[in-house]
mmCIF file with all atom_site columns, C-alpha atoms in Angstrom:
data_model
loop_
_atom_site.group_PDB
_atom_site.id
_atom_site.type_symbol
_atom_site.label_atom_id
_atom_site.label_alt_id
_atom_site.label_comp_id
_atom_site.label_asym_id
_atom_site.label_entity_id
_atom_site.label_seq_id
_atom_site.pdbx_PDB_ins_code
_atom_site.Cartn_x
_atom_site.Cartn_y
_atom_site.Cartn_z
_atom_site.occupancy
_atom_site.B_iso_or_equiv
_atom_site.pdbx_formal_charge
_atom_site.auth_seq_id
_atom_site.auth_comp_id
_atom_site.auth_asym_id
_atom_site.auth_atom_id
_atom_site.pdbx_PDB_model_num
ATOM 1   C CA . ASP A 1 1   ? 0.000   0.000  0.000  1.00 0.00 ? 70  ASP A CA 1
ATOM 2   C CA . GLY A 1 2   ? 1.143   3.528  -0.740 1.00 0.00 ? 71  GLY A CA 1
ATOM 3   C CA . GLY A 1 3   ? 1.742   5.894  2.102  1.00 0.00 ? 72  GLY A CA 1
ATOM 4   C CA . ILE A 1 4   ? 4.137   7.956  4.171  1.00 0.00 ? 73  ILE A CA 1
ATOM 5   C CA . THR A 1 5   ? 6.420   6.423  6.760  1.00 0.00 ? 74  THR A CA 1
ATOM 6   C CA . GLN A 1 6   ? 7.895   8.505  9.544  1.00 0.00 ? 75  GLN A CA 1
ATOM 7   C CA . SER A 1 7   ? 10.554  7.146  11.822 1.00 0.00 ? 76  SER A CA 1
ATOM 8   C CA . PRO A 1 8   ? 11.220  6.860  14.625 1.00 0.00 ? 77  PRO A CA 1
ATOM 9   C CA . LYS A 1 9   ? 7.860   7.191  16.372 1.00 0.00 ? 78  LYS A CA 1
ATOM 10  C CA . TYR A 1 10  ? 9.549   8.486  19.532 1.00 0.00 ? 79  TYR A CA 1
ATOM 11  C CA . LEU A 1 11  ? 12.886  10.290 19.715 1.00 0.00 ? 80  LEU A CA 1
ATOM 12  C CA . PHE A 1 12  ? 14.819  11.684 22.628 1.00 0.00 ? 81  PHE A CA 1
ATOM 13  C CA . ARG A 1 13  ? 17.412  14.392 22.232 1.00 0.00 ? 82  ARG A CA 1
ATOM 14  C CA . LYS A 1 14  ? 19.989  15.654 24.654 1.00 0.00 ? 83  LYS A CA 1
ATOM 15  C CA . GLU A 1 15  ? 20.660  19.345 24.936 1.00 0.00 ? 84  GLU A CA 1
ATOM 16  C CA . GLY A 1 16  ? 23.001  20.508 22.156 1.00 0.00 ? 85  GLY A CA 1
ATOM 17  C CA . GLN A 1 17  ? 22.473  17.491 19.925 1.00 0.00 ? 86  GLN A CA 1
ATOM 18  C CA . ASN A 1 18  ? 21.303  17.446 16.340 1.00 0.00 ? 87  ASN A CA 1
ATOM 19  C CA . VAL A 1 19  ? 18.730  14.801 15.473 1.00 0.00 ? 88  VAL A CA 1
ATOM 20  C CA . THR A 1 20  ? 17.260  13.744 12.139 1.00 0.00 ? 89  THR A CA 1
ATOM 21  C CA . LEU A 1 21  ? 13.669  12.676 11.576 1.00 0.00 ? 90  LEU A CA 1
ATOM 22  C CA . SER A 1 22  ? 12.983  10.438 8.619  1.00 0.00 ? 91  SER A CA 1
ATOM 23  C CA . CYS A 1 23  ? 10.099  10.787 6.169  1.00 0.00 ? 92  CYS A CA 1
ATOM 24  C CA . GLU A 1 24  ? 9.676   8.436  3.207  1.00 0.00 ? 93  GLU A CA 1
ATOM 25  C CA . GLN A 1 25  ? 6.767   8.249  0.756  1.00 0.00 ? 94  GLN A CA 1
ATOM 26  C CA . ASN A 1 26  ? 5.944   5.789  -2.026 1.00 0.00 ? 95  ASN A CA 1
ATOM 27  C CA . LEU A 1 27  ? 3.014   7.756  -3.443 1.00 0.00 ? 96  LEU A CA 1
ATOM 28  C CA . ASN A 1 28  ? 5.051   9.358  -6.230 1.00 0.00 ? 97  ASN A CA 1
ATOM 29  C CA . HIS A 1 29  ? 4.038   12.763 -4.877 1.00 0.00 ? 98  HIS A CA 1
ATOM 30  C CA . ASP A 1 30  ? 6.057   15.760 -5.993 1.00 0.00 ? 99  ASP A CA 1
ATOM 31  C CA . ALA A 1 31  ? 5.591   17.942 -2.915 1.00 0.00 ? 100 ALA A CA 1
ATOM 32  C CA . MET A 1 32  ? 6.532   17.165 0.672  1.00 0.00 ? 101 MET A CA 1
ATOM 33  C CA . TYR A 1 33  ? 6.101   19.133 3.883  1.00 0.00 ? 102 TYR A CA 1
ATOM 34  C CA . TRP A 1 34  ? 7.155   19.206 7.514  1.00 0.00 ? 103 TRP A CA 1
ATOM 35  C CA . TYR A 1 35  ? 4.814   20.531 10.196 1.00 0.00 ? 104 TYR A CA 1
ATOM 36  C CA . ARG A 1 36  ? 5.333   21.029 13.896 1.00 0.00 ? 105 ARG A CA 1
ATOM 37  C CA . GLN A 1 37  ? 2.399   20.512 16.252 1.00 0.00 ? 106 GLN A CA 1
ATOM 38  C CA . ASP A 1 38  ? 2.199   21.963 19.752 1.00 0.00 ? 107 ASP A CA 1
ATOM 39  C CA . PRO A 1 39  ? -0.867  21.818 22.009 1.00 0.00 ? 108 PRO A CA 1
ATOM 40  C CA . GLY A 1 40  ? -3.282  24.639 21.232 1.00 0.00 ? 109 GLY A CA 1
ATOM 41  C CA . GLN A 1 41  ? -1.264  25.935 18.275 1.00 0.00 ? 110 GLN A CA 1
ATOM 42  C CA . GLY A 1 42  ? -2.386  23.713 15.459 1.00 0.00 ? 111 GLY A CA 1
ATOM 43  C CA . LEU A 1 43  ? 0.105   22.745 12.793 1.00 0.00 ? 112 LEU A CA 1
ATOM 44  C CA . ARG A 1 44  ? 2.841   25.160 11.778 1.00 0.00 ? 113 ARG A CA 1
ATOM 45  C CA . LEU A 1 45  ? 4.819   24.728 8.586  1.00 0.00 ? 114 LEU A CA 1
ATOM 46  C CA . ILE A 1 46  ? 8.578   24.263 8.993  1.00 0.00 ? 115 ILE A CA 1
ATOM 47  C CA . TYR A 1 47  ? 9.801   23.529 5.459  1.00 0.00 ? 116 TYR A CA 1
ATOM 48  C CA . TYR A 1 48  ? 8.343   22.354 2.191  1.00 0.00 ? 117 TYR A CA 1
ATOM 49  C CA . SER A 1 49  ? 9.658   21.046 -1.098 1.00 0.00 ? 118 SER A CA 1
ATOM 50  C CA . GLN A 1 50  ? 7.868   21.109 -4.440 1.00 0.00 ? 119 GLN A CA 1
ATOM 51  C CA . ILE A 1 51  ? 10.518  19.194 -6.412 1.00 0.00 ? 120 ILE A CA 1
ATOM 52  C CA . VAL A 1 52  ? 13.741  17.293 -5.879 1.00 0.00 ? 121 VAL A CA 1
ATOM 53  C CA . ASN A 1 53  ? 16.759  19.401 -4.901 1.00 0.00 ? 122 ASN A CA 1
ATOM 54  C CA . ASP A 1 54  ? 14.591  22.388 -4.033 1.00 0.00 ? 123 ASP A CA 1
ATOM 55  C CA . PHE A 1 55  ? 12.933  23.437 -0.786 1.00 0.00 ? 124 PHE A CA 1
ATOM 56  C CA . GLN A 1 56  ? 11.570  26.574 0.860  1.00 0.00 ? 125 GLN A CA 1
ATOM 57  C CA . LYS A 1 57  ? 11.300  27.820 4.414  1.00 0.00 ? 126 LYS A CA 1
ATOM 58  C CA . GLY A 1 58  ? 7.931   27.767 6.063  1.00 0.00 ? 127 GLY A CA 1
ATOM 59  C CA . ASP A 1 59  ? 6.740   29.888 8.938  1.00 0.00 ? 128 ASP A CA 1
ATOM 60  C CA . ILE A 1 60  ? 9.043   28.500 11.649 1.00 0.00 ? 129 ILE A CA 1
ATOM 61  C CA . ALA A 1 61  ? 12.211  27.310 9.855  1.00 0.00 ? 130 ALA A CA 1
ATOM 62  C CA . GLU A 1 62  ? 14.755  28.651 12.358 1.00 0.00 ? 131 GLU A CA 1
ATOM 63  C CA . GLY A 1 63  ? 16.703  25.849 14.003 1.00 0.00 ? 132 GLY A CA 1
ATOM 64  C CA . TYR A 1 64  ? 15.728  23.280 11.389 1.00 0.00 ? 133 TYR A CA 1
ATOM 65  C CA . SER A 1 65  ? 17.247  22.037 8.137  1.00 0.00 ? 134 SER A CA 1
ATOM 66  C CA . VAL A 1 66  ? 16.067  19.708 5.373  1.00 0.00 ? 135 VAL A CA 1
ATOM 67  C CA . SER A 1 67  ? 17.269  18.045 2.196  1.00 0.00 ? 136 SER A CA 1
ATOM 68  C CA . ARG A 1 68  ? 15.455  16.650 -0.826 1.00 0.00 ? 137 ARG A CA 1
ATOM 69  C CA . GLU A 1 69  ? 17.928  14.495 -2.721 1.00 0.00 ? 138 GLU A CA 1
ATOM 70  C CA . LYS A 1 70  ? 15.316  11.923 -3.740 1.00 0.00 ? 139 LYS A CA 1
ATOM 71  C CA . LYS A 1 71  ? 11.657  12.298 -4.597 1.00 0.00 ? 140 LYS A CA 1
ATOM 72  C CA . GLU A 1 72  ? 10.720  9.719  -1.970 1.00 0.00 ? 141 GLU A CA 1
ATOM 73  C CA . SER A 1 73  ? 12.626  11.189 0.956  1.00 0.00 ? 142 SER A CA 1
ATOM 74  C CA . PHE A 1 74  ? 12.480  14.463 2.887  1.00 0.00 ? 143 PHE A CA 1
ATOM 75  C CA . PRO A 1 75  ? 14.455  14.204 6.163  1.00 0.00 ? 144 PRO A CA 1
ATOM 76  C CA . LEU A 1 76  ? 14.256  16.937 8.783  1.00 0.00 ? 145 LEU A CA 1
ATOM 77  C CA . THR A 1 77  ? 17.193  17.780 11.043 1.00 0.00 ? 146 THR A CA 1
ATOM 78  C CA . VAL A 1 78  ? 16.469  19.508 14.316 1.00 0.00 ? 147 VAL A CA 1
ATOM 79  C CA . THR A 1 79  ? 19.651  21.374 15.149 1.00 0.00 ? 148 THR A CA 1
ATOM 80  C CA . SER A 1 80  ? 21.007  22.560 18.473 1.00 0.00 ? 149 SER A CA 1
ATOM 81  C CA . ALA A 1 81  ? 19.914  26.066 17.432 1.00 0.00 ? 150 ALA A CA 1
ATOM 82  C CA . GLN A 1 82  ? 16.283  25.077 17.956 1.00 0.00 ? 151 GLN A CA 1
ATOM 83  C CA . LYS A 1 83  ? 15.766  26.130 21.547 1.00 0.00 ? 152 LYS A CA 1
ATOM 84  C CA . ASN A 1 84  ? 12.448  24.435 22.168 1.00 0.00 ? 153 ASN A CA 1
ATOM 85  C CA . PRO A 1 85  ? 12.364  21.296 20.020 1.00 0.00 ? 154 PRO A CA 1
ATOM 86  C CA . THR A 1 86  ? 9.997   19.207 22.134 1.00 0.00 ? 155 THR A CA 1
ATOM 87  C CA . ALA A 1 87  ? 6.942   18.725 19.899 1.00 0.00 ? 156 ALA A CA 1
ATOM 88  C CA . PHE A 1 88  ? 5.085   16.360 17.612 1.00 0.00 ? 157 PHE A CA 1
ATOM 89  C CA . TYR A 1 89  ? 6.404   16.474 14.042 1.00 0.00 ? 158 TYR A CA 1
ATOM 90  C CA . LEU A 1 90  ? 4.282   15.557 11.048 1.00 0.00 ? 159 LEU A CA 1
ATOM 91  C CA . CYS A 1 91  ? 5.417   14.932 7.509  1.00 0.00 ? 160 CYS A CA 1
ATOM 92  C CA . ALA A 1 92  ? 3.024   15.174 4.553  1.00 0.00 ? 161 ALA A CA 1
ATOM 93  C CA . SER A 1 93  ? 3.085   14.874 0.798  1.00 0.00 ? 162 SER A CA 1
ATOM 94  C CA . SER A 1 94  ? 0.858   15.992 -2.067 1.00 0.00 ? 163 SER A CA 1
ATOM 95  C CA . ILE A 1 95  ? 0.663   16.076 -5.846 1.00 0.00 ? 164 ILE A CA 1
ATOM 96  C CA . GLY A 1 96  ? 1.386   19.759 -6.241 1.00 0.00 ? 165 GLY A CA 1
ATOM 97  C CA . SER A 1 97  ? -1.442  21.634 -4.560 1.00 0.00 ? 166 SER A CA 1
ATOM 98  C CA . GLY A 1 98  ? -4.467  19.769 -3.317 1.00 0.00 ? 167 GLY A CA 1
ATOM 99  C CA . LEU A 1 99  ? -4.890  16.778 -1.093 1.00 0.00 ? 168 LEU A CA 1
ATOM 100 C CA . TYR A 1 100 ? -2.271  16.037 1.522  1.00 0.00 ? 169 TYR A CA 1
ATOM 101 C CA . THR A 1 101 ? -1.349  12.610 2.879  1.00 0.00 ? 170 THR A CA 1
ATOM 102 C CA . PHE A 1 102 ? 0.136   12.647 6.369  1.00 0.00 ? 171 PHE A CA 1
ATOM 103 C CA . GLY A 1 103 ? 2.504   10.312 8.140  1.00 0.00 ? 172 GLY A CA 1
ATOM 104 C CA . SER A 1 104 ? 1.801   9.100  11.667 1.00 0.00 ? 173 SER A CA 1
ATOM 105 C CA . GLY A 1 105 ? 4.258   11.510 13.257 1.00 0.00 ? 174 GLY A CA 1
ATOM 106 C CA . THR A 1 106 ? 7.392   11.571 15.397 1.00 0.00 ? 175 THR A CA 1
ATOM 107 C CA . ARG A 1 107 ? 7.292   12.759 18.977 1.00 0.00 ? 176 ARG A CA 1
ATOM 108 C CA . LEU A 1 108 ? 10.557  14.459 19.901 1.00 0.00 ? 177 LEU A CA 1
ATOM 109 C CA . THR A 1 109 ? 11.452  15.065 23.528 1.00 0.00 ? 178 THR A CA 1
ATOM 110 C CA . VAL A 1 110 ? 14.469  16.881 24.921 1.00 0.00 ? 179 VAL A CA 1
ATOM 111 C CA . VAL A 1 111 ? 15.976  15.142 27.936 1.00 0.00 ? 180 VAL A CA 1
ATOM 112 C CA . ALA B 2 1   ? -2.161  35.437 3.197  1.00 0.00 ? 7   ALA B CA 1
ATOM 113 C CA . GLN B 2 2   ? -4.877  33.048 4.155  1.00 0.00 ? 8   GLN B CA 1
ATOM 114 C CA . SER B 2 3   ? -5.768  32.237 7.766  1.00 0.00 ? 9   SER B CA 1
ATOM 115 C CA . VAL B 2 4   ? -8.185  29.996 9.621  1.00 0.00 ? 10  VAL B CA 1
ATOM 116 C CA . THR B 2 5   ? -10.019 30.483 12.909 1.00 0.00 ? 11  THR B CA 1
ATOM 117 C CA . GLN B 2 6   ? -11.546 27.695 14.939 1.00 0.00 ? 12  GLN B CA 1
ATOM 118 C CA . PRO B 2 7   ? -13.152 29.530 17.844 1.00 0.00 ? 13  PRO B CA 1
ATOM 119 C CA . ASP B 2 8   ? -13.886 26.486 20.002 1.00 0.00 ? 14  ASP B CA 1
ATOM 120 C CA . ILE B 2 9   ? -10.913 24.847 21.715 1.00 0.00 ? 15  ILE B CA 1
ATOM 121 C CA . HIS B 2 10  ? -12.981 22.092 23.317 1.00 0.00 ? 16  HIS B CA 1
ATOM 122 C CA . ILE B 2 11  ? -16.500 20.847 22.695 1.00 0.00 ? 17  ILE B CA 1
ATOM 123 C CA . THR B 2 12  ? -18.330 18.160 24.651 1.00 0.00 ? 18  THR B CA 1
ATOM 124 C CA . VAL B 2 13  ? -21.273 16.397 23.022 1.00 0.00 ? 19  VAL B CA 1
ATOM 125 C CA . SER B 2 14  ? -23.435 13.575 24.302 1.00 0.00 ? 20  SER B CA 1
ATOM 126 C CA . GLU B 2 15  ? -23.335 10.380 22.299 1.00 0.00 ? 21  GLU B CA 1
ATOM 127 C CA . GLY B 2 16  ? -26.162 10.412 19.771 1.00 0.00 ? 22  GLY B CA 1
ATOM 128 C CA . ALA B 2 17  ? -26.451 14.209 19.768 1.00 0.00 ? 23  ALA B CA 1
ATOM 129 C CA . SER B 2 18  ? -25.712 16.377 16.781 1.00 0.00 ? 24  SER B CA 1
ATOM 130 C CA . LEU B 2 19  ? -22.417 18.160 16.286 1.00 0.00 ? 25  LEU B CA 1
ATOM 131 C CA . GLU B 2 20  ? -21.305 21.376 14.646 1.00 0.00 ? 26  GLU B CA 1
ATOM 132 C CA . LEU B 2 21  ? -17.696 22.551 14.657 1.00 0.00 ? 27  LEU B CA 1
ATOM 133 C CA . ARG B 2 22  ? -17.065 26.080 13.514 1.00 0.00 ? 28  ARG B CA 1
ATOM 134 C CA . CYS B 2 23  ? -14.451 27.271 11.048 1.00 0.00 ? 29  CYS B CA 1
ATOM 135 C CA . ASN B 2 24  ? -13.942 30.749 9.608  1.00 0.00 ? 30  ASN B CA 1
ATOM 136 C CA . TYR B 2 25  ? -11.324 31.584 7.035  1.00 0.00 ? 31  TYR B CA 1
ATOM 137 C CA . SER B 2 26  ? -9.712  34.659 5.586  1.00 0.00 ? 32  SER B CA 1
ATOM 138 C CA . TYR B 2 27  ? -8.723  34.695 1.925  1.00 0.00 ? 33  TYR B CA 1
ATOM 139 C CA . GLY B 2 28  ? -9.235  37.135 -0.932 1.00 0.00 ? 34  GLY B CA 1
ATOM 140 C CA . ALA B 2 29  ? -10.828 34.649 -3.297 1.00 0.00 ? 35  ALA B CA 1
ATOM 141 C CA . THR B 2 30  ? -12.555 31.300 -2.936 1.00 0.00 ? 36  THR B CA 1
ATOM 142 C CA . PRO B 2 31  ? -10.043 28.957 -1.356 1.00 0.00 ? 37  PRO B CA 1
ATOM 143 C CA . TYR B 2 32  ? -9.829  25.228 -1.165 1.00 0.00 ? 38  TYR B CA 1
ATOM 144 C CA . LEU B 2 33  ? -11.189 24.105 2.226  1.00 0.00 ? 39  LEU B CA 1
ATOM 145 C CA . PHE B 2 34  ? -10.572 20.939 4.198  1.00 0.00 ? 40  PHE B CA 1
ATOM 146 C CA . TRP B 2 35  ? -11.462 19.232 7.442  1.00 0.00 ? 41  TRP B CA 1
ATOM 147 C CA . TYR B 2 36  ? -9.024  16.752 8.968  1.00 0.00 ? 42  TYR B CA 1
ATOM 148 C CA . VAL B 2 37  ? -9.335  14.540 12.042 1.00 0.00 ? 43  VAL B CA 1
ATOM 149 C CA . GLN B 2 38  ? -6.527  13.440 14.339 1.00 0.00 ? 44  GLN B CA 1
ATOM 150 C CA . SER B 2 39  ? -6.608  10.702 16.956 1.00 0.00 ? 45  SER B CA 1
ATOM 151 C CA . PRO B 2 40  ? -4.117  11.047 19.830 1.00 0.00 ? 46  PRO B CA 1
ATOM 152 C CA . GLY B 2 41  ? -0.535  10.438 18.751 1.00 0.00 ? 47  GLY B CA 1
ATOM 153 C CA . GLN B 2 42  ? -1.510  9.880  15.139 1.00 0.00 ? 48  GLN B CA 1
ATOM 154 C CA . GLY B 2 43  ? -1.319  11.704 11.841 1.00 0.00 ? 49  GLY B CA 1
ATOM 155 C CA . LEU B 2 44  ? -4.175  13.570 10.206 1.00 0.00 ? 50  LEU B CA 1
ATOM 156 C CA . GLN B 2 45  ? -6.912  11.926 8.156  1.00 0.00 ? 51  GLN B CA 1
ATOM 157 C CA . LEU B 2 46  ? -8.911  13.851 5.580  1.00 0.00 ? 52  LEU B CA 1
ATOM 158 C CA . LEU B 2 47  ? -12.640 13.975 6.369  1.00 0.00 ? 53  LEU B CA 1
ATOM 159 C CA . LEU B 2 48  ? -13.810 16.082 3.444  1.00 0.00 ? 54  LEU B CA 1
ATOM 160 C CA . LYS B 2 49  ? -12.841 18.834 1.053  1.00 0.00 ? 55  LYS B CA 1
ATOM 161 C CA . TYR B 2 50  ? -14.366 21.702 -0.877 1.00 0.00 ? 56  TYR B CA 1
ATOM 162 C CA . PHE B 2 51  ? -12.866 22.860 -4.146 1.00 0.00 ? 57  PHE B CA 1
ATOM 163 C CA . SER B 2 52  ? -15.865 24.254 -6.047 1.00 0.00 ? 58  SER B CA 1
ATOM 164 C CA . GLY B 2 53  ? -19.463 23.498 -6.985 1.00 0.00 ? 59  GLY B CA 1
ATOM 165 C CA . ASP B 2 54  ? -22.056 22.276 -4.497 1.00 0.00 ? 60  ASP B CA 1
ATOM 166 C CA . THR B 2 55  ? -21.528 24.109 -1.231 1.00 0.00 ? 61  THR B CA 1
ATOM 167 C CA . LEU B 2 56  ? -22.639 21.146 0.883  1.00 0.00 ? 62  LEU B CA 1
ATOM 168 C CA . VAL B 2 57  ? -19.989 18.458 0.805  1.00 0.00 ? 63  VAL B CA 1
ATOM 169 C CA . GLN B 2 58  ? -20.180 14.960 2.173  1.00 0.00 ? 64  GLN B CA 1
ATOM 170 C CA . GLY B 2 59  ? -17.239 13.228 3.750  1.00 0.00 ? 65  GLY B CA 1
ATOM 171 C CA . ILE B 2 60  ? -16.291 10.007 5.436  1.00 0.00 ? 66  ILE B CA 1
ATOM 172 C CA . LYS B 2 61  ? -17.692 8.717  8.724  1.00 0.00 ? 67  LYS B CA 1
ATOM 173 C CA . GLY B 2 62  ? -21.016 10.517 8.200  1.00 0.00 ? 68  GLY B CA 1
ATOM 174 C CA . PHE B 2 63  ? -19.582 14.038 8.340  1.00 0.00 ? 69  PHE B CA 1
ATOM 175 C CA . GLU B 2 64  ? -20.639 16.924 6.124  1.00 0.00 ? 70  GLU B CA 1
ATOM 176 C CA . ALA B 2 65  ? -19.632 20.568 5.813  1.00 0.00 ? 71  ALA B CA 1
ATOM 177 C CA . GLU B 2 66  ? -21.224 23.607 4.256  1.00 0.00 ? 72  GLU B CA 1
ATOM 178 C CA . PHE B 2 67  ? -19.303 26.386 2.539  1.00 0.00 ? 73  PHE B CA 1
ATOM 179 C CA . LYS B 2 68  ? -20.885 29.788 3.088  1.00 0.00 ? 74  LYS B CA 1
ATOM 180 C CA . ARG B 2 69  ? -19.098 32.447 1.096  1.00 0.00 ? 75  ARG B CA 1
ATOM 181 C CA . SER B 2 70  ? -21.013 35.327 2.666  1.00 0.00 ? 76  SER B CA 1
ATOM 182 C CA . GLN B 2 71  ? -19.894 34.266 6.133  1.00 0.00 ? 77  GLN B CA 1
ATOM 183 C CA . SER B 2 72  ? -16.430 32.998 5.152  1.00 0.00 ? 78  SER B CA 1
ATOM 184 C CA . SER B 2 73  ? -17.292 29.812 6.991  1.00 0.00 ? 79  SER B CA 1
ATOM 185 C CA . PHE B 2 74  ? -16.925 26.089 6.475  1.00 0.00 ? 80  PHE B CA 1
ATOM 186 C CA . ASN B 2 75  ? -18.590 24.442 9.462  1.00 0.00 ? 81  ASN B CA 1
ATOM 187 C CA . LEU B 2 76  ? -18.413 20.696 10.027 1.00 0.00 ? 82  LEU B CA 1
ATOM 188 C CA . ARG B 2 77  ? -21.561 18.798 11.038 1.00 0.00 ? 83  ARG B CA 1
ATOM 189 C CA . LYS B 2 78  ? -22.653 15.321 12.008 1.00 0.00 ? 84  LYS B CA 1
ATOM 190 C CA . PRO B 2 79  ? -26.252 14.436 12.864 1.00 0.00 ? 85  PRO B CA 1
ATOM 191 C CA . SER B 2 80  ? -25.447 11.790 15.489 1.00 0.00 ? 86  SER B CA 1
ATOM 192 C CA . VAL B 2 81  ? -22.098 11.552 17.245 1.00 0.00 ? 87  VAL B CA 1
ATOM 193 C CA . HIS B 2 82  ? -20.527 8.214  18.184 1.00 0.00 ? 88  HIS B CA 1
ATOM 194 C CA . TRP B 2 83  ? -18.023 7.701  20.997 1.00 0.00 ? 89  TRP B CA 1
ATOM 195 C CA . SER B 2 84  ? -15.389 6.871  18.362 1.00 0.00 ? 90  SER B CA 1
ATOM 196 C CA . ASP B 2 85  ? -15.663 10.419 16.994 1.00 0.00 ? 91  ASP B CA 1
ATOM 197 C CA . ALA B 2 86  ? -13.768 11.757 20.012 1.00 0.00 ? 92  ALA B CA 1
ATOM 198 C CA . ALA B 2 87  ? -10.631 13.297 18.490 1.00 0.00 ? 93  ALA B CA 1
ATOM 199 C CA . GLU B 2 88  ? -9.165  16.618 17.445 1.00 0.00 ? 94  GLU B CA 1
ATOM 200 C CA . TYR B 2 89  ? -10.534 18.270 14.343 1.00 0.00 ? 95  TYR B CA 1
ATOM 201 C CA . PHE B 2 90  ? -8.650  20.706 12.150 1.00 0.00 ? 96  PHE B CA 1
ATOM 202 C CA . CYS B 2 91  ? -9.993  23.034 9.522  1.00 0.00 ? 97  CYS B CA 1
ATOM 203 C CA . ALA B 2 92  ? -7.536  24.039 6.792  1.00 0.00 ? 98  ALA B CA 1
ATOM 204 C CA . VAL B 2 93  ? -7.459  26.447 3.884  1.00 0.00 ? 99  VAL B CA 1
ATOM 205 C CA . GLN B 2 94  ? -5.350  26.573 0.753  1.00 0.00 ? 100 GLN B CA 1
ATOM 206 C CA . GLY B 2 95  ? -5.272  29.201 -1.944 1.00 0.00 ? 101 GLY B CA 1
ATOM 207 C CA . THR B 2 96  ? -5.474  28.249 -5.586 1.00 0.00 ? 102 THR B CA 1
ATOM 208 C CA . GLY B 2 97  ? -2.288  27.320 -7.363 1.00 0.00 ? 103 GLY B CA 1
ATOM 209 C CA . PHE B 2 98  ? 0.536   25.891 -5.315 1.00 0.00 ? 104 PHE B CA 1
ATOM 210 C CA . GLN B 2 99  ? 0.069   27.427 -1.921 1.00 0.00 ? 105 GLN B CA 1
ATOM 211 C CA . LYS B 2 100 ? 0.678   26.193 1.569  1.00 0.00 ? 106 LYS B CA 1
ATOM 212 C CA . LEU B 2 101 ? -2.046  24.470 3.522  1.00 0.00 ? 107 LEU B CA 1
ATOM 213 C CA . VAL B 2 102 ? -2.822  26.647 6.547  1.00 0.00 ? 108 VAL B CA 1
ATOM 214 C CA . PHE B 2 103 ? -4.425  25.035 9.573  1.00 0.00 ? 109 PHE B CA 1
ATOM 215 C CA . GLY B 2 104 ? -6.620  26.300 12.344 1.00 0.00 ? 110 GLY B CA 1
ATOM 216 C CA . THR B 2 105 ? -5.647  25.641 15.941 1.00 0.00 ? 111 THR B CA 1
ATOM 217 C CA . GLY B 2 106 ? -8.016  22.697 16.194 1.00 0.00 ? 112 GLY B CA 1
ATOM 218 C CA . THR B 2 107 ? -11.103 21.747 18.208 1.00 0.00 ? 113 THR B CA 1
ATOM 219 C CA . ARG B 2 108 ? -10.959 18.827 20.601 1.00 0.00 ? 114 ARG B CA 1
ATOM 220 C CA . LEU B 2 109 ? -14.196 16.873 20.648 1.00 0.00 ? 115 LEU B CA 1
ATOM 221 C CA . LEU B 2 110 ? -15.150 14.973 23.776 1.00 0.00 ? 116 LEU B CA 1
ATOM 222 C CA . VAL B 2 111 ? -18.092 12.565 23.654 1.00 0.00 ? 117 VAL B CA 1
ATOM 223 C CA . SER B 2 112 ? -19.969 11.869 26.875 1.00 0.00 ? 118 SER B CA 1
ATOM 224 C CA . PRO B 2 113 ? -22.012 8.706  27.469 1.00 0.00 ? 119 PRO B CA 1
#
């Protein structure tokens, strides 16, 4: 079945560490997105990519980085510059504009 | 830029009662409108969408929503709520062309016996 796989489901980060969240899709979608979800704030866009080797900052890109070397993959790195990284991270994909398919999320906790 | 307001943070409904979740949007033209549902610790599932045409749209799980241009609203309704409907519901708006999907802050639905 086609879909989006996010891994790991739970991730723990020490202060000052960089961590990378994986997002893989086999839907042949061109566009991919990363959202951050905090209680009471809805989903906020971190980065998005419309095509391979190209990506744009979303509303809260500071402290995050991404790459899009393959159509299927859009990993997100949470760097030590992100001062409050504890959150639920959701990856999504779409065929250009229109309907989004979401992964099941990664919960990141700073310890 | 488009924006979405969901004025109700929490709503509690008795099982079997009707439900209406409110959503207001801001956008200069007619946007694409969506309702998503999220169970705890899970991703989002699309309930229904409005692109154009009939302003009353039907979705999965017995949900429907009505687009009212004059009120800039896209409220979600269900005639009879089931305990399994307890979840968080997000309204989202997207402008035409390739534009970002913008979400509201969500409404958490609690279903009482």
